[in-house]
CSV table of C-alpha atoms and ligand atoms in Angstrom, one decimal:
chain,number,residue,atom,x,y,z
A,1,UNK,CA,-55.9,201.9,165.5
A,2,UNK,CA,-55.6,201.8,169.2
A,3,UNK,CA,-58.9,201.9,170.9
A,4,UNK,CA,-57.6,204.2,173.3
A,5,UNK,CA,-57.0,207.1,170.1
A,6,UNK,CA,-60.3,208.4,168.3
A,7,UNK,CA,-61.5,206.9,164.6
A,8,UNK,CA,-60.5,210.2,163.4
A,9,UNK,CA,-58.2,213.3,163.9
A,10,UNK,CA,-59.3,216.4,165.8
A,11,UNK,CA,-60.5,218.8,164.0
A,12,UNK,CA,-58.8,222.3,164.5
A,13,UNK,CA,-60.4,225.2,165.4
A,14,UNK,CA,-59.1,228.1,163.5
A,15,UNK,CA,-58.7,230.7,165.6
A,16,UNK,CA,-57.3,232.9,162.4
A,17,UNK,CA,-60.9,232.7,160.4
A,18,UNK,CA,-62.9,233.2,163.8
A,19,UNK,CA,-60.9,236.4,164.7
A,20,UNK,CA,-61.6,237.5,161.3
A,21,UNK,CA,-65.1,237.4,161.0
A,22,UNK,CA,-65.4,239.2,164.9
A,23,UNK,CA,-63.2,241.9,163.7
A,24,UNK,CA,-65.4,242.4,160.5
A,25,UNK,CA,-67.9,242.5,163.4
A,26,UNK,CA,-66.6,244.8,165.5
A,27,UNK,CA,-65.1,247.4,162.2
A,28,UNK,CA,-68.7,247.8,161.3
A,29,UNK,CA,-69.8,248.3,164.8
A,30,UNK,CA,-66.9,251.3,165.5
A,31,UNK,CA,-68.3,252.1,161.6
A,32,UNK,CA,-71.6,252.7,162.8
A,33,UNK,CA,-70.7,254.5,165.9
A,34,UNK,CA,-68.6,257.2,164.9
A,35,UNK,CA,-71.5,257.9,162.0
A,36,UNK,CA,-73.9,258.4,164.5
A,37,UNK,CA,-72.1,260.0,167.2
A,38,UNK,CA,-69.2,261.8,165.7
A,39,UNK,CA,-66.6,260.2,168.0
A,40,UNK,CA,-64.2,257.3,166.8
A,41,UNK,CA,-63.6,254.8,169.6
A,42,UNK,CA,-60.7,255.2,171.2
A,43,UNK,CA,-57.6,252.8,172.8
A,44,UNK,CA,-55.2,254.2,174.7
A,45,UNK,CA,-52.1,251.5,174.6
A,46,UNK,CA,-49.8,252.5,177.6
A,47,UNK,CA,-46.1,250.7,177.8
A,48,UNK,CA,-43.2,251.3,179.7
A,49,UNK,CA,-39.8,250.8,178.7
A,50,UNK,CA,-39.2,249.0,175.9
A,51,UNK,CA,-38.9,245.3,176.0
A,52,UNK,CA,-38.8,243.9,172.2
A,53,UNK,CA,-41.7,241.5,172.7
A,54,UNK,CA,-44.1,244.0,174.6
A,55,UNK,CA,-43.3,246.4,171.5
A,56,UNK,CA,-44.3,244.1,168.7
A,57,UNK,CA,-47.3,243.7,170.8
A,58,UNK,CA,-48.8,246.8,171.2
A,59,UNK,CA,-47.8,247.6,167.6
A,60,UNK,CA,-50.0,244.8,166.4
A,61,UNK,CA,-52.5,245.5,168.7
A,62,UNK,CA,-52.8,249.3,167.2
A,63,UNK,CA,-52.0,248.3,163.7
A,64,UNK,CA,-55.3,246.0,164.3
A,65,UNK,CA,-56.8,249.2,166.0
A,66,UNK,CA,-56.6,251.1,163.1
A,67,UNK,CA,-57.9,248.3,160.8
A,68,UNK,CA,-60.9,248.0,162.5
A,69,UNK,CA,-61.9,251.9,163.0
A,70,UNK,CA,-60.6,252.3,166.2
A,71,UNK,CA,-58.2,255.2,166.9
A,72,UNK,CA,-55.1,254.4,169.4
A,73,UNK,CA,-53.7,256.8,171.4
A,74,UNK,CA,-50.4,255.3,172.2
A,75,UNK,CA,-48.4,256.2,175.5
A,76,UNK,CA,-44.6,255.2,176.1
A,77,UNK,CA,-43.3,256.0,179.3
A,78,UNK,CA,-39.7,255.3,180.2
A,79,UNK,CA,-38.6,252.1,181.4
A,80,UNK,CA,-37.5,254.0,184.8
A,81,UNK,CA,-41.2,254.6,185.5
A,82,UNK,CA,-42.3,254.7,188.8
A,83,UNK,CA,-45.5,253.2,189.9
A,84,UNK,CA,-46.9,256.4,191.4
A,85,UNK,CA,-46.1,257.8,187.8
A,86,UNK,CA,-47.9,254.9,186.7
A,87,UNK,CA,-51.0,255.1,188.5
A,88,UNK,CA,-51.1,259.0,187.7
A,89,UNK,CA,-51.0,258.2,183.8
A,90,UNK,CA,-53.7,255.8,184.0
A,91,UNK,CA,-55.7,257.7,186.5
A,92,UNK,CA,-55.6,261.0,183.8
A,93,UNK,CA,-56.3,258.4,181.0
A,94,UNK,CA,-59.6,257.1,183.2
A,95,UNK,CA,-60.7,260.7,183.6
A,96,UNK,CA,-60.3,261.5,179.7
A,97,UNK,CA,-63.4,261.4,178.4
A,98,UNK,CA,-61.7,261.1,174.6
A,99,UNK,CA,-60.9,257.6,176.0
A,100,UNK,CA,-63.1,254.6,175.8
A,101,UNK,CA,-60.7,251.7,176.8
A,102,UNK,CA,-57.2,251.5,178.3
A,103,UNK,CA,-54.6,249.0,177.9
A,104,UNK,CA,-51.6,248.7,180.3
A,105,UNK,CA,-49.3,246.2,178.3
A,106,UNK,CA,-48.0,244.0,180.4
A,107,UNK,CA,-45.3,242.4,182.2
A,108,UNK,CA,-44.3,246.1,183.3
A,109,UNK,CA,-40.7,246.2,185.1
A,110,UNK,CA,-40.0,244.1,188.3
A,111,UNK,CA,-40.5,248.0,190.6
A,112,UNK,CA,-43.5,248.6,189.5
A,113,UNK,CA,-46.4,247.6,191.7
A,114,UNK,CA,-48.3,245.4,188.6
A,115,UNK,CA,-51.7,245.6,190.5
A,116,UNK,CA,-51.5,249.0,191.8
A,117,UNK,CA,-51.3,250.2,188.5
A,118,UNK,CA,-54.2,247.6,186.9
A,119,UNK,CA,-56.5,249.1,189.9
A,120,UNK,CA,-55.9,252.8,188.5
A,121,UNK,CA,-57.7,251.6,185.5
A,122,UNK,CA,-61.2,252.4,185.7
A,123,UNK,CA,-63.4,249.7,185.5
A,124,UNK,CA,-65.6,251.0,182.4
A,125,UNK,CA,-62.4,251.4,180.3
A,126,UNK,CA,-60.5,247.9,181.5
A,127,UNK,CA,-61.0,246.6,178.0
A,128,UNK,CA,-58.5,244.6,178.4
A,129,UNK,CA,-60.5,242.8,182.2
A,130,UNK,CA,-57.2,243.0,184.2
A,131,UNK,CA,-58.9,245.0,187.5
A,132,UNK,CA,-60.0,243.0,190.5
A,133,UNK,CA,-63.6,244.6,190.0
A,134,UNK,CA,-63.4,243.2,186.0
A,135,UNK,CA,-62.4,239.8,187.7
A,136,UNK,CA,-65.0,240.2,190.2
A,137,UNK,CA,-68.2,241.1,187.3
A,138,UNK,CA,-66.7,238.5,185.8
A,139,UNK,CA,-66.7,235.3,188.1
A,140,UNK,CA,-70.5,236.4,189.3
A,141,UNK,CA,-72.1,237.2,185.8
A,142,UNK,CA,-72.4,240.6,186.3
A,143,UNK,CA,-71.4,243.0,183.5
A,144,UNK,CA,-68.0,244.0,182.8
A,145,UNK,CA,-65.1,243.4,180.7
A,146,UNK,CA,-63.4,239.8,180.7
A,147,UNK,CA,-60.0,239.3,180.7
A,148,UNK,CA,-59.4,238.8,176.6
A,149,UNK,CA,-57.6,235.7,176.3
A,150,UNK,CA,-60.1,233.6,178.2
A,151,UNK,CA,-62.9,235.8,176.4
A,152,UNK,CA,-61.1,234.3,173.3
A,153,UNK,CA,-61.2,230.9,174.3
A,154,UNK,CA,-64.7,230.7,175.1
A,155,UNK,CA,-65.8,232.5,172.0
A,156,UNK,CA,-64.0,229.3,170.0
A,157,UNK,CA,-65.3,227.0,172.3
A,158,UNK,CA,-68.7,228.1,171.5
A,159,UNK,CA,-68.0,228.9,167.7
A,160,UNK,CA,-67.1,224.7,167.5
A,161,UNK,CA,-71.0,224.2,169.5
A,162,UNK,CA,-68.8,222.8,172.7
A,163,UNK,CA,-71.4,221.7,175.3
A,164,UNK,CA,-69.8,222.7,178.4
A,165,UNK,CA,-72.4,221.7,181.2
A,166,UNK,CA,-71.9,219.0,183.1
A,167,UNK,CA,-68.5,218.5,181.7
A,168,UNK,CA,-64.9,218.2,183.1
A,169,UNK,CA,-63.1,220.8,182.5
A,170,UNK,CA,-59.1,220.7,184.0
A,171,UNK,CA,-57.5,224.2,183.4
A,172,UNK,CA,-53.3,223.9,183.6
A,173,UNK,CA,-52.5,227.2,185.2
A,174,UNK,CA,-53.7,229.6,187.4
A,175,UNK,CA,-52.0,232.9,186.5
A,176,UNK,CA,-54.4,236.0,186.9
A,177,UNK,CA,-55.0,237.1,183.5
A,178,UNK,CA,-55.8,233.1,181.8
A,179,UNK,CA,-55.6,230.1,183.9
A,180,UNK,CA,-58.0,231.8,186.6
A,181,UNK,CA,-60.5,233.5,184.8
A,182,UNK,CA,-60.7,230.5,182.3
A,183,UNK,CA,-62.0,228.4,185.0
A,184,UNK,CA,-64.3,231.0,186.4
A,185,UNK,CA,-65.7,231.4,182.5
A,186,UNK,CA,-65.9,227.5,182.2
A,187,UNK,CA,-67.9,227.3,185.9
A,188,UNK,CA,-70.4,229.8,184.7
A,189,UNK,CA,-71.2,227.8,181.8
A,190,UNK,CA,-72.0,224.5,184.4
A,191,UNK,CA,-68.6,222.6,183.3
A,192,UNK,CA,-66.4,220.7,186.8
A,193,UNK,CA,-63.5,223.1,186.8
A,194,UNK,CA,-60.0,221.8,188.1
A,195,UNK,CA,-57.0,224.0,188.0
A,196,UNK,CA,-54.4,222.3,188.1
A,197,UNK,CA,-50.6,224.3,188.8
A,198,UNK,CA,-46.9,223.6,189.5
A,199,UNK,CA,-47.7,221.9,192.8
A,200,UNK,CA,-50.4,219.4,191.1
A,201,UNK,CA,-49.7,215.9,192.2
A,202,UNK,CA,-50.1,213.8,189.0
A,203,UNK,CA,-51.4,216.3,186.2
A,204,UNK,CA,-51.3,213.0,184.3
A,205,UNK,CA,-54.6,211.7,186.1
A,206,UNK,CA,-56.2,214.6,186.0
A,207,UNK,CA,-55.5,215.5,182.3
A,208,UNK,CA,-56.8,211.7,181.6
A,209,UNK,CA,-60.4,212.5,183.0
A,210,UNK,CA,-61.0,215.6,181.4
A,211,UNK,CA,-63.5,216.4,178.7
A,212,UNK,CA,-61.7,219.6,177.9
A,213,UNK,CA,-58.2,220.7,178.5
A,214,UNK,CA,-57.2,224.5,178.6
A,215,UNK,CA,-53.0,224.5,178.8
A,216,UNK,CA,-52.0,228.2,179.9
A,217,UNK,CA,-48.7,227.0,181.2
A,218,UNK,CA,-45.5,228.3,179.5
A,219,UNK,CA,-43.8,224.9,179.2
A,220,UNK,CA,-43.0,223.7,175.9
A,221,UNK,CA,-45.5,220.1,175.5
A,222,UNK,CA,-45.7,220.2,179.3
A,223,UNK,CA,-49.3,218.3,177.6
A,224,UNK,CA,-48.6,214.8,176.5
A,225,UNK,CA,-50.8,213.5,173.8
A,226,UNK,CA,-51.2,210.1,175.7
A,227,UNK,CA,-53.0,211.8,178.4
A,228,UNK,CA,-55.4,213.1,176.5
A,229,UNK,CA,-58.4,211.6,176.7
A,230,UNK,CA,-60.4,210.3,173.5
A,231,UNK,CA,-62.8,212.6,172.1
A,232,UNK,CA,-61.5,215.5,174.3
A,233,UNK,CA,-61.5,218.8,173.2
A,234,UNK,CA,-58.0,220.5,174.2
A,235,UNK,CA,-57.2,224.5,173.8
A,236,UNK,CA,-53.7,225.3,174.0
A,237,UNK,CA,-52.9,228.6,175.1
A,238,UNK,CA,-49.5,228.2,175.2
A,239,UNK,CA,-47.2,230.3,173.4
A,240,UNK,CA,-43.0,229.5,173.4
A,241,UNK,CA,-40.4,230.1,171.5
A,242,UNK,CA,-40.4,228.4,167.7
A,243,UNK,CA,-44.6,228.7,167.6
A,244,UNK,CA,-44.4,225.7,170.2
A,245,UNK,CA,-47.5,225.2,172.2
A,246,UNK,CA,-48.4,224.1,176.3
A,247,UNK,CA,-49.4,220.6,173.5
A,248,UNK,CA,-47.9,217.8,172.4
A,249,UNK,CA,-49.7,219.0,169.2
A,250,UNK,CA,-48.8,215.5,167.4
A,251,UNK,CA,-50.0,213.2,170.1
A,252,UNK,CA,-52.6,214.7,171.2
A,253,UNK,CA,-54.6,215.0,167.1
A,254,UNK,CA,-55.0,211.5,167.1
A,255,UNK,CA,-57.0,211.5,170.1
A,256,UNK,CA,-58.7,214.6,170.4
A,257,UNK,CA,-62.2,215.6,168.8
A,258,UNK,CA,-61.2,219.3,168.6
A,259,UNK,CA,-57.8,221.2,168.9
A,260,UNK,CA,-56.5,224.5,168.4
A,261,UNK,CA,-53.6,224.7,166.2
A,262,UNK,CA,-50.2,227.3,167.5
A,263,UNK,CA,-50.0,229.6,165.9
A,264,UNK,CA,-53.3,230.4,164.7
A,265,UNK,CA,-56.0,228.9,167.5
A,266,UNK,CA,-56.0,230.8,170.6
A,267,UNK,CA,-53.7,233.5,170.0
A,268,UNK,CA,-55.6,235.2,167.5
A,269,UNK,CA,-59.0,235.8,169.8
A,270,UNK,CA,-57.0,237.8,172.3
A,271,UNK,CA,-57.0,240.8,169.8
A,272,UNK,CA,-60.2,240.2,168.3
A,273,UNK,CA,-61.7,240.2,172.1
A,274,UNK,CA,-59.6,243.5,173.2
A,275,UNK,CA,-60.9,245.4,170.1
A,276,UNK,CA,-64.7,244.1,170.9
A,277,UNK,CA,-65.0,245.0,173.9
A,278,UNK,CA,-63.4,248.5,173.2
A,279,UNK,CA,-66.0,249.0,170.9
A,280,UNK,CA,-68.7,248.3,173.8
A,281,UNK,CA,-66.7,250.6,176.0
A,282,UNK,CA,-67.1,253.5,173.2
A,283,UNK,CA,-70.8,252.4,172.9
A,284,UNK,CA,-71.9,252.7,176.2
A,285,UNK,CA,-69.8,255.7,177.2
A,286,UNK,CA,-70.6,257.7,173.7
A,287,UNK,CA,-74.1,256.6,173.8
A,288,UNK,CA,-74.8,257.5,177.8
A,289,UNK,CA,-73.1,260.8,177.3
A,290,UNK,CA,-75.6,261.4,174.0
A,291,UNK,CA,-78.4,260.9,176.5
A,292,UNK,CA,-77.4,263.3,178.5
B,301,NAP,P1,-47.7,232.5,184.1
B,301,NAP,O1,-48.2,233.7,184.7
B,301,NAP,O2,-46.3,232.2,184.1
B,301,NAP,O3,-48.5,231.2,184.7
B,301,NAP,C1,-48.1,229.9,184.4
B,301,NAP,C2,-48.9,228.9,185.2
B,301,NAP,O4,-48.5,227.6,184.9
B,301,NAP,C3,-48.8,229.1,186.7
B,301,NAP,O5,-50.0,229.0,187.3
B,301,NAP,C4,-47.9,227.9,187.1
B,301,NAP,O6,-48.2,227.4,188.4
B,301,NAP,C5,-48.3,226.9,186.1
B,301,NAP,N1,-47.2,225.9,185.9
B,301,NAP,C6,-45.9,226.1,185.7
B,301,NAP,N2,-45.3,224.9,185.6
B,301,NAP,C7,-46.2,224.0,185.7
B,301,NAP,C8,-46.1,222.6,185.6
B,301,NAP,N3,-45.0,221.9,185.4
B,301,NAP,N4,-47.3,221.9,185.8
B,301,NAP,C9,-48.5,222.5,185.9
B,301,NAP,N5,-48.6,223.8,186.0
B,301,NAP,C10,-47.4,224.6,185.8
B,301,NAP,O7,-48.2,232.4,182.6
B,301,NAP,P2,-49.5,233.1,181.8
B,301,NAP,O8,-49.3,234.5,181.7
B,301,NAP,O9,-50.7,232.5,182.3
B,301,NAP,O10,-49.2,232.4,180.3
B,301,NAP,C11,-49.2,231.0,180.1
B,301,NAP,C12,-48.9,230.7,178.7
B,301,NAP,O11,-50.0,231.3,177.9
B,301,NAP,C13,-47.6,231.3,178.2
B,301,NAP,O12,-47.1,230.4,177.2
B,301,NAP,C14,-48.0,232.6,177.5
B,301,NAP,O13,-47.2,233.0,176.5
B,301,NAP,C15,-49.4,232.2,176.9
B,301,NAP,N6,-50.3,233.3,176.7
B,301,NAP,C16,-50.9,233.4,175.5
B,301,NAP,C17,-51.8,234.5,175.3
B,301,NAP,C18,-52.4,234.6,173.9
B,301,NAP,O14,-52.9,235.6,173.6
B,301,NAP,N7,-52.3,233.5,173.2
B,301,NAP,C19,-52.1,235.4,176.3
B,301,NAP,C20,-51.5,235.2,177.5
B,301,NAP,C21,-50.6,234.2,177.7
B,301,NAP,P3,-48.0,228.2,189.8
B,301,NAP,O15,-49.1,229.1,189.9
B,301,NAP,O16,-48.0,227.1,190.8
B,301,NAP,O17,-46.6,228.8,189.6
């Protein structure tokens, strides 16, 4: 064995049995609330057009809805939408008091103003942490909803006991719902965050320094397994065509302490943290109205 690999292979961090046991979790929670309230939580799922990939998303995202308690309220608009249409859907979705959380899926078409439409979500029902106030709570500890997927990813990292102070941390990305508030979540738990993008000189260097490696690219094994570092602990966020992670999956298990598998690491969390934290929404709005 080289001394540059570890004595032995990663362990993976199974993503599938972690979302399990929080959706278990979060059914008995939405269980418990509509016993003593009456009211089921509710998610309203809001897509335009209809891009293949966006609907096998929301359908697995209410088919997991309904599995865990929670009723969905589903909303397809046509893919001619306009933003102002947009914004008054969400806005009318905000005021509904029958709503607890709203997700806009997302890309949404090229004329539509993305963040206009996110910023018509109220904060208390942006279970899916997509507003700039969400992003805000977020990066100074304050409550509010996190964007899922890096909710996800710090749920595993703390299911596998990862120490994070003190630690480098070199996120690969910096898009607004992962690579971003990754590193926010990571420097509120005392790691050295370095985002690294498509303008990093020598993401080799950096990725060879880092205790733990979060890959929220897009790029087919942008990661190489030699620049892993031994004993690192390396989440791949990464999701391309053929199950194909940001990894060099191969490479990088003989070095790496822990890794998460694709499918089945990261991916999984994201839907276990969207239906969580719609349960808290339903919580704290059911519960404040009770004690009215
Ligand atoms: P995105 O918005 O396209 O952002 C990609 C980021 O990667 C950008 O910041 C970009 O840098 C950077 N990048 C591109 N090429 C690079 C290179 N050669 N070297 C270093 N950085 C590079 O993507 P995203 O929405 O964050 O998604 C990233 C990946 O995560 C995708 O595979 C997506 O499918 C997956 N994903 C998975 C989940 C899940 O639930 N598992 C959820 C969301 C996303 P610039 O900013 O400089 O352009």
């Amino acid at each position: 064995m080289s001394p540059t690999t570890s004595t032995v292979p990663a362990q993976l961090m199974d993503g599938t049995a972690l979302a399990r046991r929080v959706g278990e979790e979060t059914a008995a929670r939405a269980a418990e609330l509509t016993r003593r309230t009456g009211a089921a939580p509710c998610l309203a799922t809001v897509l335009v057009g209809e891009d293949p990939a966006s609907v096998t998303y929301v359908r697995m995202k209410r088919n997991r809805c309904a599995k865990a308690g929670i009723v969905s309220r589903h909303v397809a608009l046509p893919a001619a939408t306009t933003t102002e249409e947009l914004v008054a859907t969400l806005g009318a979705l905000s005021e509904d008091p029958t709503v607890h959380g709203i997700l806009l899926q997302h890309p949404v078409g090229e004329h539509i103003d993305e963040r206009a439409a996110f910023e018509a979500i109220a904060p208390h029902k942006d279970v899916d942490g997509v507003t700039l106030s969400s992003f805000a709570a977020m990066s100074f500890g304050r409550p509010g909803f996190v964007s899922c997927t890096p909710g996800g990813i710090m749920r595993l990292l703390d299911a596998y006991d990862v120490d994070l102070a003190g630690k480098r941390a070199v996120v690969v990305g910096r898009s607004a719902i992962l690579g971003k508030p990754v590193g926010m979540l990571l420097l509120a738990r005392d790691a050295t965050v370095t985002y690294c993008h498509s303008r990093t000189a020598d993401l080799s260097a950096h990725l060879r320094e880092a205790d733990v490696v979060v890959a929220a690219v897009g790029r087919p094994e942008l990661i190489r397994g030699e620049d892993i570092k031994p004993g690192a602990v390396v989440i791949d966020a990464g999701y391309n065509p053929g199950n194909v992670g940001d990894v060099d999956f191969d490479g990088a298990l003989s070095r790496a302490r822990l890794i998460t598998p694709v499918p089945g690491g990261v991916g999984p969390m994201t839907i276990a943290v969207l239906l969580e934290q719609t349960v808290a929404a339903a919580e704290r709005q059911l519960e404040a109205r009770a004690a009215r």
